[in-house]
Coordinates of C-alpha atoms and ligand atoms in Angstrom, one line a residue:
Chain A
M1 CA 1.0 -33.3 8.7
T2 CA -1.9 -31.5 7.2
E3 CA -4.2 -29.6 9.4
V4 CA -7.6 -28.8 8.1
F5 CA -9.7 -25.8 9.2
E6 CA -13.3 -25.7 8.2
D7 CA -15.6 -22.6 8.1
Q8 CA -12.7 -20.2 8.4
V9 CA -13.5 -16.5 7.8
C10 CA -11.9 -14.8 4.9
P11 CA -10.2 -11.6 6.1
F12 CA -10.1 -9.7 2.8
C13 CA -13.4 -8.0 1.8
G14 CA -16.5 -6.9 3.6
C15 CA -18.3 -10.1 2.7
L16 CA -16.2 -11.9 5.3
C17 CA -17.2 -15.2 3.7
D18 CA -17.3 -17.8 6.6
D19 CA -17.1 -21.0 4.7
I20 CA -13.5 -21.2 3.7
R21 CA -11.8 -24.5 4.0
L22 CA -8.1 -24.3 4.6
E23 CA -5.3 -26.8 4.6
V24 CA -2.1 -26.0 6.6
E25 CA 1.3 -27.7 6.3
N26 CA 4.5 -26.8 8.0
G27 CA 3.1 -23.5 9.2
K28 CA 1.9 -22.5 5.8
V29 CA -1.6 -22.4 4.2
V30 CA -1.4 -24.7 1.3
K31 CA -5.0 -25.0 0.1
N32 CA -8.0 -22.8 0.2
D33 CA -11.4 -24.3 -0.9
N34 CA -14.4 -22.1 -1.5
G35 CA -12.5 -18.8 -1.4
C36 CA -12.5 -16.6 -4.4
A37 CA -9.4 -15.7 -6.4
I38 CA -8.5 -12.9 -4.1
S39 CA -9.0 -15.0 -1.0
K40 CA -6.7 -17.7 -2.5
A41 CA -4.1 -15.0 -3.2
K42 CA -4.4 -13.7 0.4
F43 CA -4.2 -17.0 2.2
L44 CA -1.6 -18.8 0.0
N45 CA 0.8 -15.9 -0.1
H46 CA 0.4 -14.8 3.5
H47 CA 4.1 -15.4 4.1
D48 CA 5.4 -13.4 1.1
D49 CA 6.7 -9.9 0.9
R50 CA 6.6 -9.4 4.6
I51 CA 8.4 -6.5 6.6
E52 CA 11.1 -8.8 7.8
S53 CA 12.2 -6.9 10.9
P54 CA 11.3 -3.8 12.8
T55 CA 13.3 -0.9 11.4
V56 CA 14.2 2.7 12.3
K57 CA 15.3 4.8 9.4
K58 CA 15.7 1.6 7.3
S59 CA 18.0 -0.1 9.8
A60 CA 16.9 -3.3 11.4
V61 CA 16.4 -2.9 15.2
S62 CA 14.8 -4.9 17.9
L63 CA 11.1 -4.7 18.5
D64 CA 11.8 -3.0 21.8
D65 CA 14.0 -0.3 20.2
A66 CA 11.4 0.2 17.5
I67 CA 8.7 0.6 20.1
D68 CA 10.9 3.0 22.1
K69 CA 11.5 5.1 19.0
A70 CA 7.8 5.2 18.2
V71 CA 7.0 6.3 21.6
E72 CA 9.6 9.0 21.5
I73 CA 8.3 10.4 18.2
L74 CA 4.6 10.2 19.4
A75 CA 5.4 11.8 22.7
S76 CA 7.0 14.8 21.0
A77 CA 4.2 15.3 18.5
K78 CA 1.9 18.4 18.7
R79 CA -0.7 17.2 16.3
P80 CA -0.5 13.4 15.9
L81 CA -2.7 11.5 13.4
I82 CA -3.5 7.9 14.0
Y83 CA -4.9 6.3 10.9
G84 CA -5.9 3.0 9.2
L85 CA -7.4 0.2 11.2
S86 CA -9.6 -1.4 8.5
S87 CA -7.5 -4.5 7.9
T88 CA -7.1 -5.4 11.4
E89 CA -9.3 -6.9 14.2
N90 CA -11.5 -5.0 16.7
D91 CA -9.2 -5.4 19.8
A92 CA -6.4 -3.6 18.0
H93 CA -8.7 -0.7 17.4
R94 CA -9.3 -0.2 21.2
E95 CA -5.5 0.3 21.8
A96 CA -5.4 2.8 18.9
Y97 CA -8.1 4.9 20.5
K98 CA -6.3 4.8 23.8
I99 CA -3.2 6.1 22.2
A100 CA -5.2 8.9 20.5
E101 CA -6.7 9.8 23.8
T102 CA -3.4 9.8 25.8
L103 CA -1.8 11.9 23.2
G104 CA -4.7 14.3 22.6
G105 CA -4.4 13.3 18.9
V106 CA -6.7 12.7 15.9
V107 CA -7.9 9.2 15.1
D108 CA -9.3 8.4 11.7
N109 CA -10.0 5.2 9.8
T110 CA -9.9 4.4 6.2
S111 CA -13.7 4.9 5.8
S112 CA -12.9 8.6 5.3
V113 CA -11.7 7.6 1.8
C114 CA -14.5 4.9 1.2
H115 CA -17.8 4.9 2.9
G116 CA -17.3 8.1 5.1
P117 CA -19.9 9.9 2.9
T118 CA -22.3 6.9 3.6
I119 CA -22.0 7.6 7.3
L120 CA -22.6 11.3 6.8
G121 CA -25.6 10.5 4.7
V122 CA -26.9 8.2 7.4
Q123 CA -26.5 10.8 10.1
E124 CA -28.5 13.2 8.0
S125 CA -31.3 10.9 6.8
G126 CA -31.3 7.7 9.0
E127 CA -30.1 4.2 8.3
A128 CA -32.0 1.8 6.2
A129 CA -30.4 -1.5 7.2
G130 CA -31.1 -5.1 6.6
S131 CA -28.9 -8.3 6.8
L132 CA -27.4 -10.3 3.9
A133 CA -29.4 -13.3 5.1
E134 CA -32.7 -11.3 4.4
V135 CA -31.3 -10.5 1.0
K136 CA -30.6 -14.1 0.4
N137 CA -34.0 -15.3 1.6
R138 CA -36.2 -12.5 0.4
A139 CA -34.8 -10.0 -2.2
D140 CA -36.5 -10.2 -5.6
T141 CA -34.9 -6.9 -6.8
I142 CA -31.3 -6.2 -6.4
I143 CA -29.5 -3.0 -7.3
Y144 CA -25.8 -2.5 -7.5
W145 CA -25.2 1.2 -7.8
G146 CA -21.6 2.3 -8.4
S147 CA -20.4 -1.0 -7.3
N148 CA -18.6 -3.7 -9.3
P149 CA -19.0 -6.8 -7.1
Q150 CA -17.7 -9.3 -9.5
F151 CA -14.2 -7.7 -9.0
A152 CA -14.4 -6.1 -5.6
H153 CA -16.5 -8.7 -3.7
P154 CA -16.3 -11.7 -6.0
R155 CA -18.5 -14.0 -4.0
H156 CA -21.3 -11.5 -3.2
L157 CA -23.4 -12.6 -6.1
S158 CA -23.0 -16.3 -5.7
R159 CA -23.5 -16.3 -1.8
Y160 CA -26.4 -13.9 -1.6
V161 CA -28.0 -13.1 -4.9
R162 CA -27.6 -15.9 -7.5
V163 CA -28.6 -18.4 -5.1
Q164 CA -31.7 -20.0 -3.7
G165 CA -33.4 -18.6 -0.6
E166 CA -36.3 -19.3 1.6
Y167 CA -38.7 -17.3 -0.5
I168 CA -36.8 -17.3 -3.8
K169 CA -37.0 -20.7 -5.3
D170 CA -35.4 -19.9 -8.7
A171 CA -32.3 -17.6 -8.3
K172 CA -32.5 -16.6 -11.9
A173 CA -36.2 -16.3 -12.6
D174 CA -37.3 -14.9 -9.2
R175 CA -34.7 -12.2 -8.8
K176 CA -33.9 -9.3 -11.0
I177 CA -30.5 -7.7 -10.8
W178 CA -29.9 -4.1 -11.9
V179 CA -26.5 -2.4 -12.2
F180 CA -26.2 1.3 -12.3
D181 CA -22.9 2.6 -13.5
I182 CA -21.1 5.1 -15.7
R183 CA -19.4 2.2 -17.6
K184 CA -20.3 -1.3 -18.5
T185 CA -18.5 -3.2 -15.9
I186 CA -18.1 -7.0 -15.7
S187 CA -20.9 -6.9 -13.1
A188 CA -23.1 -5.1 -15.7
N189 CA -22.5 -8.0 -17.9
V190 CA -24.1 -10.6 -15.6
A191 CA -27.1 -8.2 -14.6
D192 CA -30.5 -8.4 -16.0
E193 CA -30.6 -4.6 -16.6
F194 CA -27.7 -2.2 -17.0
V195 CA -28.4 1.5 -16.5
K196 CA -25.6 3.6 -17.9
L197 CA -25.6 7.1 -16.2
A198 CA -23.6 10.2 -17.0
P199 CA -20.4 10.6 -15.0
G200 CA -21.4 12.6 -11.9
G201 CA -25.1 12.2 -12.8
D202 CA -26.0 10.1 -9.7
L203 CA -27.6 12.8 -7.6
E204 CA -29.7 14.0 -10.5
L205 CA -30.8 10.6 -11.4
I206 CA -31.8 9.7 -7.9
G207 CA -33.6 13.1 -7.5
A208 CA -35.6 12.3 -10.7
L209 CA -36.3 8.7 -9.5
R210 CA -37.6 10.1 -6.3
A211 CA -39.9 12.6 -8.1
I212 CA -41.4 10.0 -10.3
V213 CA -41.9 7.5 -7.5
R214 CA -43.7 10.2 -5.6
G215 CA -45.9 11.0 -8.6
H216 CA -44.4 14.3 -9.7
P217 CA -44.1 14.5 -13.6
L218 CA -40.8 15.9 -14.8
D219 CA -40.8 18.4 -17.6
V220 CA -37.4 17.4 -19.0
E221 CA -36.2 14.7 -21.4
E222 CA -33.5 13.1 -19.3
A223 CA -31.8 13.3 -15.9
G224 CA -28.2 12.0 -15.0
G225 CA -27.9 10.8 -18.6
V226 CA -31.0 8.5 -18.5
S227 CA -34.2 9.2 -20.4
I228 CA -37.4 10.1 -18.5
E229 CA -39.1 7.3 -20.1
K230 CA -36.5 4.8 -18.7
I231 CA -36.6 6.5 -15.3
T232 CA -40.4 6.0 -15.2
E233 CA -39.9 2.4 -16.1
I234 CA -37.3 1.9 -13.4
A235 CA -39.5 3.7 -10.9
E236 CA -42.4 1.5 -11.6
A237 CA -40.2 -1.7 -11.4
L238 CA -38.9 -0.5 -7.9
K239 CA -42.3 0.1 -6.6
G240 CA -43.5 -3.3 -7.8
T241 CA -40.9 -5.1 -5.9
K242 CA -41.7 -7.4 -2.9
Y243 CA -38.3 -6.9 -1.2
G244 CA -35.7 -4.6 -2.8
I245 CA -32.1 -4.0 -1.7
L246 CA -29.9 -1.2 -2.9
F247 CA -26.3 -2.2 -2.6
F248 CA -24.0 0.7 -3.3
G249 CA -20.3 1.2 -3.8
L250 CA -17.7 3.9 -4.1
G251 CA -19.2 4.9 -7.4
L252 CA -21.7 6.7 -5.3
T253 CA -19.6 7.9 -2.3
Q254 CA -16.6 9.0 -4.2
S255 CA -18.2 10.8 -7.1
K256 CA -19.6 14.3 -7.4
G257 CA -22.0 14.9 -4.6
R258 CA -20.4 12.5 -2.1
H259 CA -22.6 12.3 1.0
R260 CA -25.4 14.2 -0.8
N261 CA -25.7 11.1 -3.2
I262 CA -26.1 8.8 -0.1
D263 CA -28.5 11.2 1.6
A264 CA -30.6 11.1 -1.7
A265 CA -30.4 7.4 -2.0
I266 CA -31.7 6.9 1.6
R267 CA -34.6 9.3 0.8
L268 CA -35.4 7.2 -2.2
V269 CA -35.4 4.0 -0.1
Q270 CA -37.6 5.8 2.3
D271 CA -40.0 6.9 -0.5
L272 CA -40.1 3.4 -1.8
N273 CA -41.1 2.0 1.6
A274 CA -44.4 3.8 1.2
Y275 CA -45.1 1.1 -1.4
T276 CA -43.1 -1.9 -0.4
K277 CA -40.1 -3.1 1.4
W278 CA -36.7 -1.6 0.5
N279 CA -33.3 -1.6 2.2
M280 CA -29.9 -0.5 1.4
M281 CA -26.4 -1.6 2.2
P282 CA -22.9 -0.2 1.6
M283 CA -20.5 -2.7 -0.1
R284 CA -17.7 -2.3 2.3
G285 CA -14.3 -3.0 0.9
H286 CA -11.6 -3.8 3.6
F287 CA -12.7 -6.8 5.8
N288 CA -13.0 -4.8 8.9
V289 CA -13.6 -1.2 7.9
A290 CA -17.2 -1.7 9.1
G291 CA -15.7 -2.8 12.5
A292 CA -13.5 0.3 12.6
N293 CA -16.7 2.5 12.3
K294 CA -18.4 0.4 15.0
T295 CA -15.5 0.4 17.5
S296 CA -14.8 4.1 17.0
T297 CA -18.4 4.8 17.7
W298 CA -18.4 2.6 20.8
Q299 CA -15.3 4.2 22.2
T300 CA -15.2 7.8 21.1
G301 CA -18.8 8.3 20.2
Y302 CA -18.0 9.0 16.6
P303 CA -17.4 6.6 13.6
F304 CA -14.3 8.4 12.1
A305 CA -12.5 11.8 12.0
V306 CA -12.2 12.1 15.8
D307 CA -10.0 14.6 17.6
Y308 CA -8.9 14.4 21.2
A309 CA -7.0 17.7 21.3
K310 CA -9.3 19.2 23.9
G311 CA -9.2 16.1 26.1
Y312 CA -12.6 14.8 25.0
P313 CA -13.6 13.5 21.6
R314 CA -14.8 15.9 18.9
Y315 CA -15.9 14.9 15.4
Q316 CA -15.4 16.9 12.3
P317 CA -15.2 15.2 8.8
G318 CA -13.4 17.5 6.4
E319 CA -11.1 18.6 9.1
Y320 CA -10.1 15.7 11.3
T321 CA -10.2 13.3 8.3
A322 CA -6.7 12.0 7.4
V323 CA -6.5 13.5 3.8
D324 CA -7.5 16.9 5.1
M325 CA -5.1 16.6 8.2
L326 CA -2.3 16.0 5.7
V327 CA -3.1 18.2 2.8
N328 CA -3.5 21.1 5.3
K329 CA -0.2 20.2 6.7
E330 CA -1.7 19.9 10.2
A331 CA -0.3 16.5 11.3
D332 CA 3.2 16.5 12.5
V333 CA 3.4 12.8 13.2
M334 CA 1.4 9.9 11.6
L335 CA 0.9 6.5 13.2
N336 CA -0.4 4.2 10.5
I337 CA -2.0 0.8 11.3
A338 CA -3.1 -1.8 8.9
A339 CA -3.6 0.5 5.9
D340 CA -1.4 1.9 3.0
P341 CA -2.1 5.6 2.7
A342 CA 0.9 6.4 0.6
A343 CA -0.7 4.2 -2.1
H344 CA -4.2 5.5 -1.6
F345 CA -4.0 9.1 -0.9
P346 CA -3.7 11.9 -3.4
R347 CA -0.2 13.3 -4.0
A348 CA -0.5 16.4 -1.8
A349 CA -1.2 14.2 1.2
I350 CA 1.7 11.8 0.4
R351 CA 4.0 14.8 0.0
H352 CA 3.2 16.0 3.5
M353 CA 3.6 12.4 4.9
S354 CA 7.1 12.4 3.4
T355 CA 8.0 15.6 5.6
I356 CA 6.9 14.2 9.0
P357 CA 7.8 11.1 10.9
V358 CA 5.6 8.2 10.0
I359 CA 5.3 5.1 12.2
N360 CA 4.0 2.2 10.2
I361 CA 2.5 -0.9 11.7
D362 CA 1.7 -3.6 9.1
P363 CA 2.6 -7.2 8.2
K364 CA 3.6 -6.5 4.6
R365 CA 5.8 -4.1 2.6
N366 CA 4.0 -1.5 0.7
M367 CA 4.4 2.2 -0.3
T368 CA 3.8 3.5 3.2
S369 CA 6.6 1.2 4.6
L370 CA 9.0 2.7 2.0
L371 CA 8.2 6.2 3.4
A372 CA 8.0 5.4 7.1
E373 CA 10.7 6.3 9.7
V374 CA 9.6 3.3 11.9
N375 CA 8.3 0.1 10.6
I376 CA 7.0 -2.7 12.9
P377 CA 5.9 -5.9 11.3
V378 CA 2.8 -7.6 12.8
A379 CA 0.7 -10.7 12.5
L380 CA -2.0 -11.0 9.8
S381 CA -5.4 -10.7 11.4
G382 CA -7.6 -13.8 10.7
I383 CA -4.6 -15.9 9.6
E384 CA -1.8 -15.5 12.2
C385 CA -3.9 -14.2 15.1
D386 CA -7.6 -14.3 16.1
G387 CA -10.0 -11.5 16.7
S388 CA -13.4 -10.2 15.6
A389 CA -14.4 -8.3 12.5
V390 CA -17.6 -6.8 11.2
R391 CA -19.4 -7.9 8.0
M392 CA -20.8 -5.3 5.6
D393 CA -24.3 -5.7 7.2
G394 CA -23.1 -5.2 10.7
L395 CA -22.7 -8.9 11.7
P396 CA -19.6 -9.5 14.0
L397 CA -17.7 -12.6 13.1
Y398 CA -14.8 -14.4 14.8
L399 CA -11.6 -14.7 12.9
R400 CA -9.5 -17.7 13.8
K401 CA -5.8 -18.1 13.9
V402 CA -4.6 -20.9 11.6
V403 CA -0.9 -20.6 11.5
D404 CA 1.8 -19.0 13.7
P405 CA 3.2 -15.6 12.7
P406 CA 6.9 -15.4 12.0
D407 CA 9.2 -15.5 15.0
G408 CA 8.9 -12.5 17.2
V409 CA 6.1 -11.0 15.4
L410 CA 3.0 -10.0 17.5
P411 CA -0.5 -9.0 16.7
D412 CA -1.3 -5.3 16.2
R413 CA -3.1 -5.2 19.5
D414 CA 0.0 -6.3 21.4
V415 CA 2.3 -3.9 19.7
L416 CA -0.1 -1.0 20.2
K417 CA -0.6 -2.0 23.8
M418 CA 3.2 -1.8 24.3
I419 CA 3.3 1.6 22.7
H420 CA 0.4 2.8 24.9
T421 CA 1.9 1.5 28.1
K422 CA 5.1 3.1 27.5
L423 CA 3.4 6.4 26.2
R424 CA 1.5 6.7 29.4
K425 CA 4.7 6.9 31.4
V426 CA 6.0 9.8 29.4
V427 CA 3.0 11.7 28.4
K428 CA 1.2 13.7 31.1
Chain B
M1 CA 6.0 18.7 -25.9
N2 CA 3.2 17.6 -28.0
D3 CA 0.1 18.0 -25.8
V4 CA -2.5 16.9 -28.3
G5 CA -4.5 14.2 -26.8
V6 CA -7.9 12.7 -26.2
E7 CA -10.1 14.3 -23.5
V8 CA -11.8 11.7 -21.2
V9 CA -13.5 11.4 -17.8
L10 CA -11.2 9.4 -15.8
T11 CA -12.6 7.1 -13.1
S12 CA -10.9 4.4 -10.9
G13 CA -12.0 1.4 -8.9
R14 CA -11.1 -2.1 -8.0
T15 CA -10.4 -5.0 -10.4
L16 CA -10.0 -8.6 -9.6
K17 CA -6.2 -8.6 -10.6
Q18 CA -5.6 -5.5 -8.4
G19 CA -7.1 -7.4 -5.5
Q20 CA -5.2 -10.7 -6.2
T21 CA -1.8 -9.0 -6.9
M22 CA -1.9 -6.7 -3.9
E23 CA -1.8 -9.8 -1.8
L24 CA 1.4 -10.9 -3.6
G25 CA 2.8 -7.5 -2.5
K26 CA 2.3 -3.9 -3.4
L27 CA 5.9 -3.7 -4.6
N28 CA 5.6 -6.9 -6.7
Q29 CA 6.0 -6.8 -10.5
K30 CA 2.6 -8.5 -10.9
Y31 CA 0.8 -5.7 -8.9
F32 CA 2.7 -3.2 -11.1
E33 CA 1.4 -4.9 -14.3
A34 CA -2.1 -5.0 -12.9
V35 CA -2.4 -1.5 -11.5
A36 CA -0.2 0.9 -13.5
I37 CA -2.6 0.8 -16.5
C38 CA -5.3 2.9 -18.1
E39 CA -8.3 1.1 -19.7
V40 CA -9.8 2.7 -22.8
D41 CA -12.0 1.7 -25.7
K42 CA -10.8 0.7 -29.2
S43 CA -11.5 4.1 -30.8
T44 CA -9.4 6.0 -28.1
L45 CA -6.5 3.6 -28.6
E46 CA -6.7 4.3 -32.3
A47 CA -7.0 8.0 -31.9
L48 CA -3.9 8.0 -29.7
G49 CA -2.1 5.8 -32.3
L50 CA -1.2 3.3 -29.6
E51 CA -1.1 -0.5 -29.4
E52 CA -2.2 -2.1 -26.3
G53 CA 0.6 -2.1 -23.6
E54 CA 2.3 1.0 -24.9
P55 CA 2.7 3.9 -22.5
V56 CA 0.1 6.7 -22.3
K57 CA 0.3 9.8 -20.2
V58 CA -2.8 10.5 -18.1
K59 CA -2.9 14.2 -17.3
T60 CA -5.3 16.0 -14.9
A61 CA -5.3 19.5 -13.3
T62 CA -3.3 17.9 -10.4
G63 CA -0.5 16.2 -12.4
S64 CA 0.3 13.5 -14.8
V65 CA 1.4 9.8 -14.7
V66 CA 2.6 7.5 -17.4
V67 CA 1.0 4.0 -17.4
A68 CA 0.5 1.2 -19.9
C69 CA -2.7 1.6 -21.9
K70 CA -5.0 -1.3 -22.1
L71 CA -8.0 -2.2 -24.2
D72 CA -11.3 -2.6 -22.5
R73 CA -13.8 -4.3 -25.0
R74 CA -16.8 -3.3 -23.1
A75 CA -15.7 0.4 -22.8
E76 CA -17.2 3.2 -24.7
P77 CA -15.4 6.4 -25.9
G78 CA -15.1 9.3 -23.4
I79 CA -14.4 7.3 -20.2
A80 CA -11.1 6.0 -19.2
F81 CA -10.6 3.7 -16.1
M82 CA -7.6 3.0 -13.9
P83 CA -7.5 0.5 -11.1
C84 CA -7.3 2.2 -7.7
G85 CA -3.7 2.4 -6.5
P86 CA -0.8 4.6 -6.5
W87 CA -0.8 5.5 -10.2
A88 CA -4.4 6.7 -10.3
N89 CA -4.0 8.5 -7.1
A90 CA -1.0 10.4 -8.5
V91 CA -3.4 12.5 -10.7
L92 CA -6.2 12.7 -8.1
D93 CA -7.5 16.1 -6.9
S94 CA -6.9 16.3 -3.2
D95 CA -9.8 18.7 -2.4
T96 CA -12.3 16.8 -0.3
I97 CA -14.9 19.7 -0.3
E98 CA -15.0 19.4 3.5
S99 CA -16.0 15.7 3.3
G100 CA -12.8 14.0 4.0
M101 CA -13.2 12.2 0.6
P102 CA -11.1 13.2 -2.5
R103 CA -12.8 12.8 -5.8
F104 CA -11.6 9.4 -6.9
K105 CA -14.3 9.2 -9.6
D106 CA -15.1 11.4 -12.6
M107 CA -12.0 13.5 -13.0
D108 CA -11.5 15.5 -16.3
A109 CA -8.3 14.1 -17.8
K110 CA -6.4 14.1 -21.0
L111 CA -4.7 11.0 -22.5
I112 CA -1.5 11.6 -24.4
A113 CA 0.4 9.1 -26.3
A114 CA 3.8 8.7 -24.6
K115 CA 5.7 6.1 -26.7
G116 CA 9.2 5.8 -25.5
E117 CA 8.4 7.0 -22.0
K118 CA 8.9 4.7 -19.0
V119 CA 6.0 3.7 -16.7
P120 CA 7.4 4.4 -13.2
S121 CA 7.6 1.7 -10.6
A122 CA 5.9 2.2 -7.3
E123 CA 9.3 3.2 -5.8
D124 CA 10.1 5.7 -8.6
L125 CA 6.6 7.2 -8.6
L126 CA 6.8 7.6 -4.8
K127 CA 10.1 9.4 -5.2
A128 CA 8.8 11.6 -7.9
I129 CA 5.9 12.6 -5.8
V130 CA 7.9 13.4 -2.6
E131 CA 10.7 15.0 -4.3
V132 CA 8.7 17.9 -6.0
P133 CA 9.8 21.0 -4.3
Ligands
SF4_501 S1 -15.8 -12.4 -1.6 FE1 -14.4 -11.4 -0.2 S2 -14.6 -12.4 1.8 FE2 -15.5 -13.8 0.2 S3 -13.8 -15.1 -0.3 FE3 -13.7 -13.4 -1.7 S4 -12.3 -11.9 -0.8 FE4 -12.9 -13.4 0.7

């Protein structure tokens, strides 16, 4: 029998497209309409390449035994690091923060290696925020800066930009798309204007744009690899907009300058608001990394890089962030949930991970599962269990369950709750 | 060893294939083919004397990794691109300059033709990283 699910949310990227139509047969998703190529790959292959059983030191064990081992390791840790959270739903996050508090450990999410600098920039200069619906209905100037949506968020353009909106009658004629990047990406190909900047030249270019927007002439020929003539032309175009949106990606947060780039971009948007309406939005990658920042802030007071060693939460990016905790050889145990740090961290961090016990909670096999002492398979959020997640513009959306997880496999939140319940009995 | 190569700025990021194949599994052959690569322009390939698909060594101050080279028709000389993932991260500088964020973009790198060398699988790469004394 074929079961049909309409308007399912896609749990892959920060767009959280909520118009996916799925067909399910015999406990498997067999058809995905509306989803992009990545969404199709995710739903149609949800049963492939799974961690088949809980394991301790590569030997299959029962779920209870794996949880006991995880509790034993965590209880004996002096400086535990709890990390991940961006590819699971909000309720699982709560349990992770409880574990961090009970243990007096550090809890960080994957935003420390994606939009952490965005948060630092916002804390410095304020948040210019708007919704994606506003973009669709009003934006006549769209910038993608250091972001390649055609690859990383394949439906972003078709759902919010190259589409008709309330005040945008002709998506092609009434909107202008700019791409700022160091290389001509596939998104640059579909843009109306491509501005190629020098590698690491973002901060300089934004600074020059700000100066010119504010009416200060610059006595140089170029800034950030772009001629002053071109920068003047861009500044005039941005000021002449009715509603502008600056979408930015990791090209801005991960390059030279990091949070200083974001700080400057926010100030540019503030400057432009003296003339017209401008907003900005980070292109969030993992489907619930924005949720991890929200839940962390709700429960600990801080969006990432939180340390409970003193019994109360403290915040220090650069110190309690996962890469630093590992590279500085501080963490002596790592509990990883819904992320793959062994595939995405620099080698010095991975090397330290290989010297400490790692407890890995994830549905699928990956580099971290190869390295972990304890692996606990879990259900895929938004496919095999429900929950809520937060879209890149801050909108919470409900993820539905469409198929059952494999036998005996529980959602992250249940596994984490079991760990926490047992931990509380052994940790003072 | 012959260390003559082409100096580039190395950057990393997502690709559609990287996103699609990671959902097939990170230890899957298709993910390996989509991610263990370095994209360069035509003149860089020619300077290296490599055909598309042949191995190239990507070397930075942090280390080196062998991947398959790939032609990017839109690319210009001076910039090389690797999809984000284990191979790109193997040469990434871990210094976060107190921000939590390593520098995944704009790294100084050198590309060296590596004909005859093997592109390591995810498992082999992990082994090579953790087994360094
Ligand atoms: S754009 Fe993102 S959220 Fe939308 S269908 Fe594609 S992967 Fe899923």
